[in-house]
Short mmCIF file of N, CA and C in Angstrom, two decimals:
data_model
loop_
_atom_site.label_atom_id
_atom_site.label_comp_id
_atom_site.label_asym_id
_atom_site.label_seq_id
_atom_site.Cartn_x
_atom_site.Cartn_y
_atom_site.Cartn_z
N MET A 58 -68.16 17.94 5.93
CA MET A 58 -68.14 19.05 6.84
C MET A 58 -67.08 18.68 7.85
N SER A 59 -66.26 19.66 8.16
CA SER A 59 -65.17 19.43 9.12
C SER A 59 -65.67 19.58 10.58
N THR A 60 -65.02 18.99 11.44
CA THR A 60 -65.48 19.07 12.89
C THR A 60 -64.76 20.23 13.51
N ILE A 61 -65.41 20.98 14.36
CA ILE A 61 -64.82 22.06 15.06
C ILE A 61 -64.49 21.62 16.46
N ILE A 62 -63.25 21.86 16.86
CA ILE A 62 -62.78 21.53 18.18
C ILE A 62 -62.84 22.73 19.05
N SER A 63 -63.45 22.71 20.24
CA SER A 63 -63.56 23.87 21.05
C SER A 63 -62.18 24.03 21.84
N PHE A 64 -61.90 25.22 22.25
CA PHE A 64 -60.65 25.55 22.94
C PHE A 64 -60.52 24.79 24.17
N ASP A 65 -61.53 24.60 24.99
CA ASP A 65 -61.35 23.93 26.26
C ASP A 65 -61.00 22.48 26.11
N TYR A 66 -61.56 21.86 25.09
CA TYR A 66 -61.19 20.52 24.85
C TYR A 66 -59.81 20.32 24.25
N ALA A 67 -59.46 21.28 23.46
CA ALA A 67 -58.01 21.24 22.86
C ALA A 67 -57.04 21.45 23.99
N ILE A 68 -57.20 22.36 24.92
CA ILE A 68 -56.28 22.46 26.09
C ILE A 68 -56.23 21.17 26.92
N LYS A 69 -57.48 20.66 27.23
CA LYS A 69 -57.55 19.39 27.95
C LYS A 69 -56.78 18.26 27.29
N TYR A 70 -56.80 18.21 25.96
CA TYR A 70 -56.15 17.21 25.18
C TYR A 70 -54.66 17.37 25.38
N LEU A 71 -54.20 18.61 25.28
CA LEU A 71 -52.72 18.86 25.40
C LEU A 71 -52.23 18.56 26.85
N LEU A 72 -53.11 18.76 27.84
CA LEU A 72 -52.72 18.41 29.19
C LEU A 72 -52.62 16.99 29.56
N LYS A 73 -52.98 16.12 28.58
CA LYS A 73 -52.91 14.69 28.80
C LYS A 73 -51.42 14.17 28.71
N ASP A 74 -50.60 15.01 28.12
CA ASP A 74 -49.17 14.55 27.88
C ASP A 74 -48.30 15.70 28.48
N LYS A 75 -47.46 15.30 29.48
CA LYS A 75 -46.61 16.28 30.08
C LYS A 75 -45.65 16.90 29.15
N GLY A 76 -45.37 16.27 28.05
CA GLY A 76 -44.49 16.84 26.98
C GLY A 76 -45.17 18.02 26.31
N ASP A 77 -46.48 18.18 26.41
CA ASP A 77 -47.17 19.36 25.81
C ASP A 77 -47.49 20.43 26.86
N TYR A 78 -46.96 20.28 28.08
CA TYR A 78 -47.22 21.28 29.08
C TYR A 78 -46.72 22.69 28.71
N GLU A 79 -45.52 22.62 28.02
CA GLU A 79 -44.88 23.89 27.65
C GLU A 79 -45.78 24.73 26.73
N ILE A 80 -46.56 24.10 25.91
CA ILE A 80 -47.44 24.79 24.96
C ILE A 80 -48.52 25.53 25.70
N VAL A 81 -49.12 24.76 26.72
CA VAL A 81 -50.16 25.39 27.56
C VAL A 81 -49.59 26.51 28.43
N ALA A 82 -48.48 26.22 29.03
CA ALA A 82 -47.82 27.20 29.90
C ALA A 82 -47.46 28.47 29.13
N GLY A 83 -46.98 28.30 27.85
CA GLY A 83 -46.67 29.43 27.03
C GLY A 83 -47.81 30.32 26.76
N PHE A 84 -49.02 29.65 26.54
CA PHE A 84 -50.24 30.37 26.24
C PHE A 84 -50.71 31.14 27.43
N ILE A 85 -50.72 30.49 28.64
CA ILE A 85 -51.07 31.11 29.91
C ILE A 85 -50.18 32.20 30.22
N SER A 86 -48.77 32.03 29.98
CA SER A 86 -47.82 33.09 30.30
C SER A 86 -48.01 34.32 29.36
N ALA A 87 -48.42 34.11 28.15
CA ALA A 87 -48.63 35.22 27.22
C ALA A 87 -49.84 36.10 27.68
N ILE A 88 -50.89 35.45 28.16
CA ILE A 88 -52.02 36.16 28.73
C ILE A 88 -51.66 36.90 30.00
N LEU A 89 -50.92 36.17 30.94
CA LEU A 89 -50.58 36.85 32.16
C LEU A 89 -49.53 37.97 31.97
N LYS A 90 -48.67 37.94 31.08
CA LYS A 90 -47.68 38.96 30.84
C LYS A 90 -48.39 40.22 30.44
N ASP A 91 -49.54 40.21 29.68
CA ASP A 91 -50.20 41.39 29.37
C ASP A 91 -50.82 42.10 30.66
N ALA A 92 -50.94 41.29 31.68
CA ALA A 92 -51.43 41.83 32.97
C ALA A 92 -50.39 42.17 33.97
N GLY A 93 -49.05 42.07 33.48
CA GLY A 93 -47.91 42.43 34.36
C GLY A 93 -47.31 41.24 35.14
N TYR A 94 -47.68 40.03 34.94
CA TYR A 94 -47.12 38.96 35.55
C TYR A 94 -45.98 38.31 34.81
N SER A 95 -45.18 37.58 35.51
CA SER A 95 -44.03 36.92 34.84
C SER A 95 -44.47 35.53 34.30
N SER A 96 -43.53 34.88 33.61
CA SER A 96 -43.86 33.58 32.94
C SER A 96 -44.14 32.55 33.98
N VAL A 97 -44.87 31.51 33.57
CA VAL A 97 -45.31 30.46 34.46
C VAL A 97 -44.92 29.10 33.95
N LYS A 98 -44.80 28.12 34.84
CA LYS A 98 -44.66 26.75 34.46
C LYS A 98 -45.75 25.98 35.12
N ILE A 99 -46.22 24.96 34.52
CA ILE A 99 -47.33 24.17 35.10
C ILE A 99 -46.70 23.19 36.11
N LYS A 100 -47.23 23.25 37.29
CA LYS A 100 -46.70 22.39 38.42
C LYS A 100 -47.58 21.09 38.64
N ALA A 101 -48.87 21.25 38.53
CA ALA A 101 -49.81 20.15 38.75
C ALA A 101 -51.17 20.42 38.06
N LEU A 102 -51.82 19.39 37.86
CA LEU A 102 -53.24 19.38 37.39
C LEU A 102 -54.18 19.18 38.58
N LEU A 103 -55.18 19.81 38.61
CA LEU A 103 -56.25 19.53 39.72
C LEU A 103 -57.36 18.71 38.96
N GLU A 104 -58.20 18.03 39.69
CA GLU A 104 -59.20 17.30 39.10
C GLU A 104 -60.07 18.13 38.30
N SER A 105 -60.43 17.63 37.06
CA SER A 105 -61.20 18.51 36.16
C SER A 105 -62.59 17.87 35.89
N GLY A 106 -63.42 18.58 35.34
CA GLY A 106 -64.77 18.13 35.07
C GLY A 106 -65.18 18.23 33.63
N SER A 107 -66.20 17.47 33.25
CA SER A 107 -66.64 17.50 31.90
C SER A 107 -68.19 17.27 31.92
N ASN A 108 -68.92 17.96 31.05
CA ASN A 108 -70.33 17.74 30.95
C ASN A 108 -70.60 17.26 29.53
N LYS A 109 -71.04 16.05 29.33
CA LYS A 109 -71.28 15.46 27.96
C LYS A 109 -72.73 15.22 27.71
N GLU A 110 -73.63 15.50 28.62
CA GLU A 110 -75.06 15.12 28.53
C GLU A 110 -75.80 15.90 27.44
N ASN A 111 -75.45 17.18 27.28
CA ASN A 111 -76.19 18.02 26.30
C ASN A 111 -75.16 18.73 25.37
N ASP A 112 -75.25 18.51 24.03
CA ASP A 112 -74.34 19.10 23.18
C ASP A 112 -74.33 20.61 23.21
N SER A 113 -75.43 21.16 23.39
CA SER A 113 -75.44 22.72 23.40
C SER A 113 -74.82 23.24 24.70
N LEU A 114 -74.73 22.49 25.73
CA LEU A 114 -74.24 22.89 26.99
C LEU A 114 -72.82 22.28 27.26
N LYS A 115 -72.32 21.54 26.36
CA LYS A 115 -71.11 20.69 26.57
C LYS A 115 -70.01 21.67 26.93
N SER A 116 -69.27 21.27 28.01
CA SER A 116 -68.11 22.07 28.39
C SER A 116 -67.09 21.20 29.07
N SER A 117 -65.93 21.65 29.16
CA SER A 117 -64.88 20.92 29.85
C SER A 117 -63.99 21.96 30.59
N VAL A 118 -63.69 21.57 31.81
CA VAL A 118 -62.91 22.49 32.67
C VAL A 118 -61.69 21.83 33.02
N ALA A 119 -60.49 22.65 32.92
CA ALA A 119 -59.21 22.06 33.30
C ALA A 119 -58.62 23.13 34.31
N ASP A 120 -58.20 22.66 35.52
CA ASP A 120 -57.59 23.55 36.53
C ASP A 120 -56.16 23.12 36.64
N VAL A 121 -55.29 24.04 36.48
CA VAL A 121 -53.87 23.79 36.65
C VAL A 121 -53.26 24.69 37.67
N ILE A 122 -52.25 24.19 38.44
CA ILE A 122 -51.46 24.93 39.35
C ILE A 122 -50.22 25.37 38.56
N VAL A 123 -50.03 26.77 38.57
CA VAL A 123 -48.78 27.26 37.86
C VAL A 123 -47.96 27.95 38.89
N GLU A 124 -46.63 28.01 38.60
CA GLU A 124 -45.76 28.75 39.44
C GLU A 124 -44.92 29.73 38.53
N ASP A 125 -44.91 31.00 39.00
CA ASP A 125 -44.22 32.04 38.25
C ASP A 125 -42.72 32.10 38.59
N GLU A 126 -41.93 32.97 38.00
CA GLU A 126 -40.49 33.00 38.15
C GLU A 126 -40.08 33.39 39.53
N GLU A 127 -40.95 34.04 40.34
CA GLU A 127 -40.70 34.47 41.70
C GLU A 127 -41.13 33.40 42.73
N GLY A 128 -41.69 32.27 42.26
CA GLY A 128 -42.12 31.23 43.14
C GLY A 128 -43.61 31.34 43.60
N HIS A 129 -44.33 32.31 43.14
CA HIS A 129 -45.73 32.43 43.48
C HIS A 129 -46.54 31.37 42.72
N LYS A 130 -47.47 30.79 43.41
CA LYS A 130 -48.31 29.74 42.78
C LYS A 130 -49.76 30.26 42.59
N TYR A 131 -50.34 29.91 41.49
CA TYR A 131 -51.69 30.34 41.07
C TYR A 131 -52.51 29.09 40.62
N ILE A 132 -53.76 29.13 40.76
CA ILE A 132 -54.66 28.17 40.13
C ILE A 132 -55.23 28.85 39.00
N VAL A 133 -55.13 28.22 37.88
CA VAL A 133 -55.63 28.81 36.56
C VAL A 133 -56.75 27.79 36.09
N GLU A 134 -57.89 28.34 35.84
CA GLU A 134 -59.07 27.53 35.31
C GLU A 134 -59.19 27.83 33.86
N ILE A 135 -59.21 26.85 33.04
CA ILE A 135 -59.46 26.93 31.63
C ILE A 135 -60.72 26.30 31.28
N ASP A 136 -61.66 27.11 30.72
CA ASP A 136 -62.93 26.58 30.36
C ASP A 136 -63.44 27.37 29.16
N LYS A 137 -64.60 26.93 28.68
CA LYS A 137 -65.16 27.68 27.55
C LYS A 137 -66.29 28.55 28.14
N SER A 138 -66.16 29.88 27.93
CA SER A 138 -67.10 30.83 28.37
C SER A 138 -67.16 31.92 27.35
N TYR A 139 -68.24 32.74 27.50
CA TYR A 139 -68.43 33.78 26.55
C TYR A 139 -68.18 35.09 27.38
N THR A 140 -67.62 36.13 26.63
CA THR A 140 -67.51 37.47 27.28
C THR A 140 -67.44 38.51 26.13
N ASN A 141 -67.93 39.66 26.41
CA ASN A 141 -67.90 40.68 25.39
C ASN A 141 -66.73 41.66 25.64
N LEU A 142 -65.91 41.28 26.55
CA LEU A 142 -64.80 42.14 26.91
C LEU A 142 -63.73 42.39 25.76
N PHE A 143 -63.75 41.44 24.84
CA PHE A 143 -62.73 41.48 23.76
C PHE A 143 -63.29 41.97 22.44
N ASN A 144 -64.51 42.49 22.42
CA ASN A 144 -65.15 43.02 21.23
C ASN A 144 -64.50 44.34 20.97
N ALA A 145 -64.17 44.54 19.65
CA ALA A 145 -63.60 45.85 19.25
C ALA A 145 -64.61 46.81 19.01
#
């Protein structure tokens, strides 16, 4: 049986290496562009948390500071959560 890697852990893994920041910034930019924002670059990581005590509640949070092309800075939180907003 193959292991399934959750999105939040995959992003946190990519954020361990500054060479992979462009991948994460590209993903964030793609989402923000749909809302009318310009592309962003990752400027800093904020302290992140992880809960490993209970497998069913396991989560990982990554907070990044991004800056857009106009110099505006935003805090983006990446975590695993569920929403029905994307159901067709």
